[in-house]
PDB file of C-alpha atoms in Angstrom:
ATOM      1  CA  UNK A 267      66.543 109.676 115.080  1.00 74.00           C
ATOM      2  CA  UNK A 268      68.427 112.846 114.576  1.00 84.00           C
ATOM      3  CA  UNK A 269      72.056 112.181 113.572  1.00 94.00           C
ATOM      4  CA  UNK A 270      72.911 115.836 113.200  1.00 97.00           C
ATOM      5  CA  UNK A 271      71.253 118.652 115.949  1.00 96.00           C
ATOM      6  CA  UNK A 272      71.685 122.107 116.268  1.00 97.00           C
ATOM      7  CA  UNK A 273      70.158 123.024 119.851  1.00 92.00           C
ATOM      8  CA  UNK A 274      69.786 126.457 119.191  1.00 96.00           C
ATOM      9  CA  UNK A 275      67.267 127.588 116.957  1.00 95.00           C
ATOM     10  CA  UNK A 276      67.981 131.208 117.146  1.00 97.00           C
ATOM     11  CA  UNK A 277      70.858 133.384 118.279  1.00 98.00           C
ATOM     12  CA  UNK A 278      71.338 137.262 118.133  1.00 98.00           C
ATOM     13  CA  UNK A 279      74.904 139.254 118.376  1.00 98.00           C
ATOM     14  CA  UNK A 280      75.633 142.628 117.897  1.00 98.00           C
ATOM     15  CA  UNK A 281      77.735 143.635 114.843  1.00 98.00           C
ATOM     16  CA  UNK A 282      81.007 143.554 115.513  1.00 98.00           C
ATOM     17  CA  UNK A 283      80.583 140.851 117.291  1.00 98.00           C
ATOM     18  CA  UNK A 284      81.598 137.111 117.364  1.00 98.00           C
ATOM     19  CA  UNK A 285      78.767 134.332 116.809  1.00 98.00           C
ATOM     20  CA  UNK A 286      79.187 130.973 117.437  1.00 98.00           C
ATOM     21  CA  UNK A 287      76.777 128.342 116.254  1.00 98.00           C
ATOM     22  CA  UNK A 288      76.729 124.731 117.266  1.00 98.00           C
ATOM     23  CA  UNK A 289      75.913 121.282 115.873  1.00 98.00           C
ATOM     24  CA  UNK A 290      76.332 117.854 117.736  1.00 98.00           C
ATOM     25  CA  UNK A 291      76.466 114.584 115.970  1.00 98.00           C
ATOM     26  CA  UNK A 292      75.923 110.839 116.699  1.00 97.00           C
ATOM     27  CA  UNK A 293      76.978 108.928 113.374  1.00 94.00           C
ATOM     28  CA  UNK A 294      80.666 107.819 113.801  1.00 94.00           C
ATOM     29  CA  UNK A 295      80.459 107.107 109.937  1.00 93.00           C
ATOM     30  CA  UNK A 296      80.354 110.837 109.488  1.00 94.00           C
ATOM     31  CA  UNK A 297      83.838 112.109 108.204  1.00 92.00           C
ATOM     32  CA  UNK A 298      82.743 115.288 106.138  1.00 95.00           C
ATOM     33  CA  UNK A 299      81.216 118.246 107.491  1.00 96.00           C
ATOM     34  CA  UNK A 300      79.234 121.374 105.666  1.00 96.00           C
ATOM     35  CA  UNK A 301      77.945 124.490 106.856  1.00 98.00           C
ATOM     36  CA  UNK A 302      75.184 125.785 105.293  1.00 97.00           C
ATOM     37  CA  UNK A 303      73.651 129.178 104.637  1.00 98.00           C
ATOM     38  CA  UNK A 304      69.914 130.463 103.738  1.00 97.00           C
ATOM     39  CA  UNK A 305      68.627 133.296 103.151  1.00 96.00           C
ATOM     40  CA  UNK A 306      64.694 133.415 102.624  1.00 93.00           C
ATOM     41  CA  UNK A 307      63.175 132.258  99.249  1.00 91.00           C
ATOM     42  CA  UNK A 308      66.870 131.316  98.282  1.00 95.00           C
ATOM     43  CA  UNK A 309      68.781 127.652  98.013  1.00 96.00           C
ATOM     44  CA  UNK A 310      71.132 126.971 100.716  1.00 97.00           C
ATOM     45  CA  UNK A 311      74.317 128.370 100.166  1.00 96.00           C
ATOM     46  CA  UNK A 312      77.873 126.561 101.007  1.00 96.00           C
ATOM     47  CA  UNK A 313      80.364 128.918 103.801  1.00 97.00           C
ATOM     48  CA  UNK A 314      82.519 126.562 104.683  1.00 97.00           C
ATOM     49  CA  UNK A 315      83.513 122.443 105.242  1.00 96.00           C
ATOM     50  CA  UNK A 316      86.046 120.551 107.226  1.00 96.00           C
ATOM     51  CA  UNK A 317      87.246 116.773 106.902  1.00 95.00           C
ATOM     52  CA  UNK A 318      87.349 114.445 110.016  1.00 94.00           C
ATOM     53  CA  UNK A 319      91.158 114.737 109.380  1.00 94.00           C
ATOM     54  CA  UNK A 320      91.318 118.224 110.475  1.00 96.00           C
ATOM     55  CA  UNK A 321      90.171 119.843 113.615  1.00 97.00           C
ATOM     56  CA  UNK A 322      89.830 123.410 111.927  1.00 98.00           C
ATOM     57  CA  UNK A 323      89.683 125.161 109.098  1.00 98.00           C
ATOM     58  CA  UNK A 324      89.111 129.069 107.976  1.00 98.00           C
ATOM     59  CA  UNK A 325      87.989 130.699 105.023  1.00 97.00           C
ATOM     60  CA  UNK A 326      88.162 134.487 106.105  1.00 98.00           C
ATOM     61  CA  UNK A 327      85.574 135.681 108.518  1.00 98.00           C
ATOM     62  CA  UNK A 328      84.833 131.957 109.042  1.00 98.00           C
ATOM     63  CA  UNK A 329      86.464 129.583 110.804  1.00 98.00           C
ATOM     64  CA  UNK A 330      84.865 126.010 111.458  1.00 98.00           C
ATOM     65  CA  UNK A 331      86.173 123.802 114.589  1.00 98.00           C
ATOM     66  CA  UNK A 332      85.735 120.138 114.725  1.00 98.00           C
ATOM     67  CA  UNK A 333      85.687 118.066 117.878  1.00 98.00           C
ATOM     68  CA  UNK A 334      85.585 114.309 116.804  1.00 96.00           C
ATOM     69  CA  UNK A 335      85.904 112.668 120.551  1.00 96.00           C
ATOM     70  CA  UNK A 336      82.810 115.102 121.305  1.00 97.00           C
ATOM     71  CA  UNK A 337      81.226 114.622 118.111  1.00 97.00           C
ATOM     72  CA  UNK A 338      80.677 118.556 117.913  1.00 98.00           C
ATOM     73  CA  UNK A 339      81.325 121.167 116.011  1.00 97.00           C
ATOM     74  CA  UNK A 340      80.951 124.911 115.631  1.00 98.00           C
ATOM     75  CA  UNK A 341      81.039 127.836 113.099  1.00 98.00           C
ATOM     76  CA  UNK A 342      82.855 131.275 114.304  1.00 98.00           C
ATOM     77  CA  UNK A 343      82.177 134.416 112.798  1.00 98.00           C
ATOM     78  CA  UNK A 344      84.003 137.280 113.478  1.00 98.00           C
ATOM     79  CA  UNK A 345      83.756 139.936 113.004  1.00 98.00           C
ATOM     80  CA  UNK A 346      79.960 139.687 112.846  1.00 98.00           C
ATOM     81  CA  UNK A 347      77.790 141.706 110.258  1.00 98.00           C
ATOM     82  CA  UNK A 348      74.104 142.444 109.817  1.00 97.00           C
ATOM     83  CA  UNK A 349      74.562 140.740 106.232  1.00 97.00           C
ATOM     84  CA  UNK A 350      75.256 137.410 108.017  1.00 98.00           C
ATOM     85  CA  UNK A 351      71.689 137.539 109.481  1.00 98.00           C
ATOM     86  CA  UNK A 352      70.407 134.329 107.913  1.00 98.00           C
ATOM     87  CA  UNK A 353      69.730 130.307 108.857  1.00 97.00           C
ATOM     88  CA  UNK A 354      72.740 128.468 109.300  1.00 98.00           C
ATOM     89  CA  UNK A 355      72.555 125.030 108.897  1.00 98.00           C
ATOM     90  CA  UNK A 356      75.267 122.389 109.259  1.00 97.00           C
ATOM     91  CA  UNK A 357      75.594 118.586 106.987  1.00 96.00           C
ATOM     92  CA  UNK A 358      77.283 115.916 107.276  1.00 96.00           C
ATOM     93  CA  UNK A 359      77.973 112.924 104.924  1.00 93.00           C
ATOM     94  CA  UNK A 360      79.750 109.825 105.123  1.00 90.00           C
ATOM     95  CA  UNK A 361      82.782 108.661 102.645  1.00 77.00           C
ATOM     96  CA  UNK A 362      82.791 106.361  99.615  1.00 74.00           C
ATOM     97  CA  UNK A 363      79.709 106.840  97.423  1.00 72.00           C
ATOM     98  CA  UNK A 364      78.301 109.148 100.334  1.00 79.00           C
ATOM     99  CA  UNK A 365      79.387 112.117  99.765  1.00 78.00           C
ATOM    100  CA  UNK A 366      76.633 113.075  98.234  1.00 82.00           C
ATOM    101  CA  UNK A 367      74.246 112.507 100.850  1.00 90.00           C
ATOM    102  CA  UNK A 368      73.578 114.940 103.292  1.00 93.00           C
ATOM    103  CA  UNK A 369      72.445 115.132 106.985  1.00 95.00           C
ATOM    104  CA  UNK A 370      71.183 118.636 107.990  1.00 96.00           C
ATOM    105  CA  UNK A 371      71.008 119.986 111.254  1.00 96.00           C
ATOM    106  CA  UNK A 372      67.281 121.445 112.076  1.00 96.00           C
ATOM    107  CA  UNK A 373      69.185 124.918 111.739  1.00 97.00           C
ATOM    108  CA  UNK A 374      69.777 128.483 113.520  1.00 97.00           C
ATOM    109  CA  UNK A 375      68.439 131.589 113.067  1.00 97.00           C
ATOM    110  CA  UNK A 376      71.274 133.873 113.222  1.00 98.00           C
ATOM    111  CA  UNK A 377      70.785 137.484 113.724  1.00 98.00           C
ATOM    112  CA  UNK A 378      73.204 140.413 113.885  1.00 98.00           C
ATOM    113  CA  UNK A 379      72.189 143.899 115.070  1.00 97.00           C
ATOM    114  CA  UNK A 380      73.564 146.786 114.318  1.00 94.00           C
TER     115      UNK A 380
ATOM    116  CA  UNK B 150      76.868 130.099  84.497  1.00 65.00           C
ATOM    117  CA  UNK B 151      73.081 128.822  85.230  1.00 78.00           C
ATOM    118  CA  UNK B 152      74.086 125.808  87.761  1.00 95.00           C
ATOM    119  CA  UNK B 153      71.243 124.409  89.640  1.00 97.00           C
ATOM    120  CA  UNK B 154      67.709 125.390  87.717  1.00 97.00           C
ATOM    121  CA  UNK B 155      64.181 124.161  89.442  1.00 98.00           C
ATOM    122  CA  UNK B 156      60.932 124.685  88.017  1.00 97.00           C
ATOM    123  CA  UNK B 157      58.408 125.605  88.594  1.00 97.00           C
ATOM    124  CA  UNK B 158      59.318 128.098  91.532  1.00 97.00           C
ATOM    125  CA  UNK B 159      55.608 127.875  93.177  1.00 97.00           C
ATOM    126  CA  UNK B 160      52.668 125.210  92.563  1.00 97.00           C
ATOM    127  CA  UNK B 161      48.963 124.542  94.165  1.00 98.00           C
ATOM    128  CA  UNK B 162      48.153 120.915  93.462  1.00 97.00           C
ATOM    129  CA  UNK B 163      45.038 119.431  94.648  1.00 98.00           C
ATOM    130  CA  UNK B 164      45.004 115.870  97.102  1.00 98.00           C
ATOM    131  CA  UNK B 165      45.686 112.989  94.303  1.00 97.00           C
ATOM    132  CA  UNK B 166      46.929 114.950  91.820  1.00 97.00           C
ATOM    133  CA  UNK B 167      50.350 113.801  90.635  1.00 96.00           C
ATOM    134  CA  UNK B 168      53.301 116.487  88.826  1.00 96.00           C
ATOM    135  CA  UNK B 169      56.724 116.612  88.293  1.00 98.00           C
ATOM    136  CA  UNK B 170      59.325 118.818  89.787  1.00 98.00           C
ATOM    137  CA  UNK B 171      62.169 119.597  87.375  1.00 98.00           C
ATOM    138  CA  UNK B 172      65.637 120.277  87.647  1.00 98.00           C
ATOM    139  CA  UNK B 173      68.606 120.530  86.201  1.00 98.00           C
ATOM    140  CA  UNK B 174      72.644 120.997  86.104  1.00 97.00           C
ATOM    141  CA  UNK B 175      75.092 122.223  83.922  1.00 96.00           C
ATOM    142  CA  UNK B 176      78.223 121.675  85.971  1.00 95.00           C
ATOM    143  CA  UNK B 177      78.209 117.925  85.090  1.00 94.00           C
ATOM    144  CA  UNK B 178      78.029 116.558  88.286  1.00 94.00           C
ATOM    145  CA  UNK B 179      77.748 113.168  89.111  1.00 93.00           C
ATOM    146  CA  UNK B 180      75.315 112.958  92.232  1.00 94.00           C
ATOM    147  CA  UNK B 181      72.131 115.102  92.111  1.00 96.00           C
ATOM    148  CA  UNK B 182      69.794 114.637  95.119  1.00 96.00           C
ATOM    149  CA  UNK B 183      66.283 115.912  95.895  1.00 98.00           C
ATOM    150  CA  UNK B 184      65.763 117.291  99.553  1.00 98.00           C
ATOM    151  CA  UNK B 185      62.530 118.282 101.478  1.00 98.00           C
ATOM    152  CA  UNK B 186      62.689 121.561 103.703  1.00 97.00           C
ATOM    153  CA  UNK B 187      59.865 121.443 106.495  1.00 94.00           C
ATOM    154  CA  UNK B 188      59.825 124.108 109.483  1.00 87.00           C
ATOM    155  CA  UNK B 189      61.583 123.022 112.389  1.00 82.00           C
ATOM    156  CA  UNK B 190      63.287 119.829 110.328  1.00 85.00           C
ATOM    157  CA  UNK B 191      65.961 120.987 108.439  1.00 90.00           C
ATOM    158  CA  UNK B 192      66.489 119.601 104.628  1.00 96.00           C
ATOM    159  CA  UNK B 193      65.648 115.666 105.074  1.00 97.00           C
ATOM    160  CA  UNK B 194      66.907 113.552 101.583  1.00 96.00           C
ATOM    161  CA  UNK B 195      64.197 112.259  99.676  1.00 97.00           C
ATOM    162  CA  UNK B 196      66.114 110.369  96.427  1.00 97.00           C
ATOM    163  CA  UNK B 197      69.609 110.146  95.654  1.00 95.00           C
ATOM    164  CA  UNK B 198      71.566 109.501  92.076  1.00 95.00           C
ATOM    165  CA  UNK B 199      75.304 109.147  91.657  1.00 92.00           C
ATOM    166  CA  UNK B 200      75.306 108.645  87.667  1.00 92.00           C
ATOM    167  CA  UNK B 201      73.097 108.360  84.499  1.00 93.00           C
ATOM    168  CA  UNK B 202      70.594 105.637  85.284  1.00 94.00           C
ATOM    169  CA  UNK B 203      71.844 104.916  89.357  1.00 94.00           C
ATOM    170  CA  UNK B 204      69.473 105.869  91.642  1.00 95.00           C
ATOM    171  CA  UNK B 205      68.299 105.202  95.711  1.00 94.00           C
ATOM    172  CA  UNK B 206      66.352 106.169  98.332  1.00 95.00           C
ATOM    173  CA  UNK B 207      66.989 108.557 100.985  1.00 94.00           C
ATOM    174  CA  UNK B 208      65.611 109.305 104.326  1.00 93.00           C
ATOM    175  CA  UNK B 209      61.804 110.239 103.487  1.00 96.00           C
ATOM    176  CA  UNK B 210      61.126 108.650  99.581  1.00 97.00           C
ATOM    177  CA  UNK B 211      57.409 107.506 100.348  1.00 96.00           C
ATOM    178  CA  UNK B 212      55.054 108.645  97.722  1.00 96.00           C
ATOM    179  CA  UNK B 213      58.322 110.234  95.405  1.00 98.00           C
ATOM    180  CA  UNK B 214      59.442 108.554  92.291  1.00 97.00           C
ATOM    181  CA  UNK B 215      62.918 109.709  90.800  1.00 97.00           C
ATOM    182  CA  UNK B 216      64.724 109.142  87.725  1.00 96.00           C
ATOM    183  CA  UNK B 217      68.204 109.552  86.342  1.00 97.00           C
ATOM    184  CA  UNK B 218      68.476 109.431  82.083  1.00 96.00           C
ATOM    185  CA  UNK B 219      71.060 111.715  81.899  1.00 96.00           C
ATOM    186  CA  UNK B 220      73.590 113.635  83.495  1.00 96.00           C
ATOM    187  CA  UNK B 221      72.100 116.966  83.784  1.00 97.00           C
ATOM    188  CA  UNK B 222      68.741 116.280  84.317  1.00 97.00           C
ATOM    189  CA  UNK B 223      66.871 114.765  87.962  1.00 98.00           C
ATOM    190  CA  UNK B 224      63.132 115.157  87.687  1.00 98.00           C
ATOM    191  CA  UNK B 225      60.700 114.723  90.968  1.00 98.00           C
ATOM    192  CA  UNK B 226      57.563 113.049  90.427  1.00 98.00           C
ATOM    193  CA  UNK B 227      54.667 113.219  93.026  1.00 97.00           C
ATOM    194  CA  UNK B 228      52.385 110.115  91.726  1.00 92.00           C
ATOM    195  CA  UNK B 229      49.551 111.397  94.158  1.00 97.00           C
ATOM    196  CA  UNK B 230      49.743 114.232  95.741  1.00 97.00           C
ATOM    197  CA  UNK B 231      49.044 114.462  99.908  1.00 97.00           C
ATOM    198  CA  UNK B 232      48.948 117.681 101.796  1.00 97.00           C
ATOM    199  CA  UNK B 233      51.641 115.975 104.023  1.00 97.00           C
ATOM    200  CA  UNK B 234      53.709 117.046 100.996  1.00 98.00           C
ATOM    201  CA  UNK B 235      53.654 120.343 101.249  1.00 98.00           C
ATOM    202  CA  UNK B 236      57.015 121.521 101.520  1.00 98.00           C
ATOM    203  CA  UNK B 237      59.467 123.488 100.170  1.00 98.00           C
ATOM    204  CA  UNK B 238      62.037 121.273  97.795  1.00 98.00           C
ATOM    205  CA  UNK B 239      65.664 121.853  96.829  1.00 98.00           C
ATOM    206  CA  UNK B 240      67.294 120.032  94.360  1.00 98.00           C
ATOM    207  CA  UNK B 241      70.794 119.646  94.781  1.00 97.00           C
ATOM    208  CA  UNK B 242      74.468 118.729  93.053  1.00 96.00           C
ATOM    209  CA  UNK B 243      77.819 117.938  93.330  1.00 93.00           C
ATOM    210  CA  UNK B 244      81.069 115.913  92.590  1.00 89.00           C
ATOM    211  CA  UNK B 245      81.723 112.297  93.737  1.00 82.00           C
ATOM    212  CA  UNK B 246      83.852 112.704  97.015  1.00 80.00           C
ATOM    213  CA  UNK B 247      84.102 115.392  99.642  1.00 80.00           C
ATOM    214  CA  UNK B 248      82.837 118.834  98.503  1.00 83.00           C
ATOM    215  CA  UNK B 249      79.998 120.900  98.443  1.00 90.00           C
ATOM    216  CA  UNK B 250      76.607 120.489  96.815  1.00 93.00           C
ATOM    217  CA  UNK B 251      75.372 123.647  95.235  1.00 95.00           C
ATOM    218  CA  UNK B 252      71.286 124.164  95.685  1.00 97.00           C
ATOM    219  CA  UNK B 253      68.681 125.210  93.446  1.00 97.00           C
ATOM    220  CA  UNK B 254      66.439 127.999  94.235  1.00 97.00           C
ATOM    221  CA  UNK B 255      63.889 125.628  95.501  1.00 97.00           C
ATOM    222  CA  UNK B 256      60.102 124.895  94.928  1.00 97.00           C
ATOM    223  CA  UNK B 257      57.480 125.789  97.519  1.00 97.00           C
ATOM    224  CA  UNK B 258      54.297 123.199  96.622  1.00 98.00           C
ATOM    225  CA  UNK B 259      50.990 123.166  98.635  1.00 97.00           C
ATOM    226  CA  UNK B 260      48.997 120.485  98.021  1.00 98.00           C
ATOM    227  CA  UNK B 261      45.470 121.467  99.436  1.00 97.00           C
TER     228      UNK B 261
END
């Protein structure tokens, strides 16, 4: 049973560019959200998070949305660079003592041309 | 400014064979959390701690013993190794409440 999916395993933009990566989930308990990003032979890396409180947040280039009726959300990037080619994955965790638990997405292969 | 340390980085093991994974943090975080990274599967939890001598299952904990004597330190044990385990692990820590967990480098085993 995966609680957290990302649909698309890979997705290629041109620099410049904006790139939009998905993730659905199906856990209601789920009030914390993470994305995620890997870069090969590396630990994941943290971008950005949003609480089930907001709908969006944005940390420069990156800007998170959360849908919580549609149990979706999505990671903008613009403008797109070739150093963002990586995995992004997205996480969720529940509250309480749960924080510290993570549900990752399968991931997406994100890659930005020149 | 070391943060998340694993080791070793690589290791061959052969079927039955048992080993530890280390790691350790210097932020003095309260959960630490072992994940396995398969391709295709994303980073599944294997065993949770929130504190010094707390510890749980995650999603996938068959044939993974964990351990939590102090703050800093989360060691994996594989009691007998099974190629099904060959993975890639991260350990991982953070703060109790919402936040991020910052990742080790990971450790690719094969178990042949």
């Amino acid at each position: 049973d995966q609680q957290v999916k990302q649909n698309s395993p890979s997705l290629s933009v041109q620099e410049g560019r904006i790139s939009i990566l998905n993730c659905d989930y199906t856990n209601s308990m789920f009030d914390y959200f993470l994305w995620y990003k890997k870069y090969p032979a590396e630990g994941p890396t943290f971008l950005i998070s949003i609480s089930s409180i907001k709908d969006k947040n944005e940390d420069g280039r990156f800007t998170v949305f959360l849908n919580k009726s549609a149990k979706h959300l999505s990671l903008h990037i613009v403008p797109s660079q070739p150093g963002d080619s990586a995995v992004y994955f997205c996480a969720a965790s529940a509250g309480g003592t749960s924080y510290g638990k993570l549900t990752f997405g399968q991931g997406t292969i994100l890659t930005v041309h020149p | 400014n070391a943060g998340v340390t694993q080791t070793p980085k690589f290791q061959v093991l052969k079927t039955g064979q048992s080993m530890t994974l280390q790691c350790a943090q210097d932020m003095n975080h309260e959960y630490m959390s072992w994940y396995r990274q398969d391709p295709g599967m994303g980073l599944r939890l294997i065993h949770y701690s929130v504190g010094a001598g707390i510890t749980d299952q995650g999603e996938v904990p068959n044939g993974y013993n964990v351990s939590r004597s102090t703050t800093e330190d989360f060691p994996l044990r594989l009691l007998s190794a099974a190629p099904s385990q060959t993975s890639v692990y991260f350990c991982a820590s953070s703060y109790q409440g919402p936040g991020e967990a910052f990742f080790g480098q990971g450790t690719r085993l094969t178990v042949v």
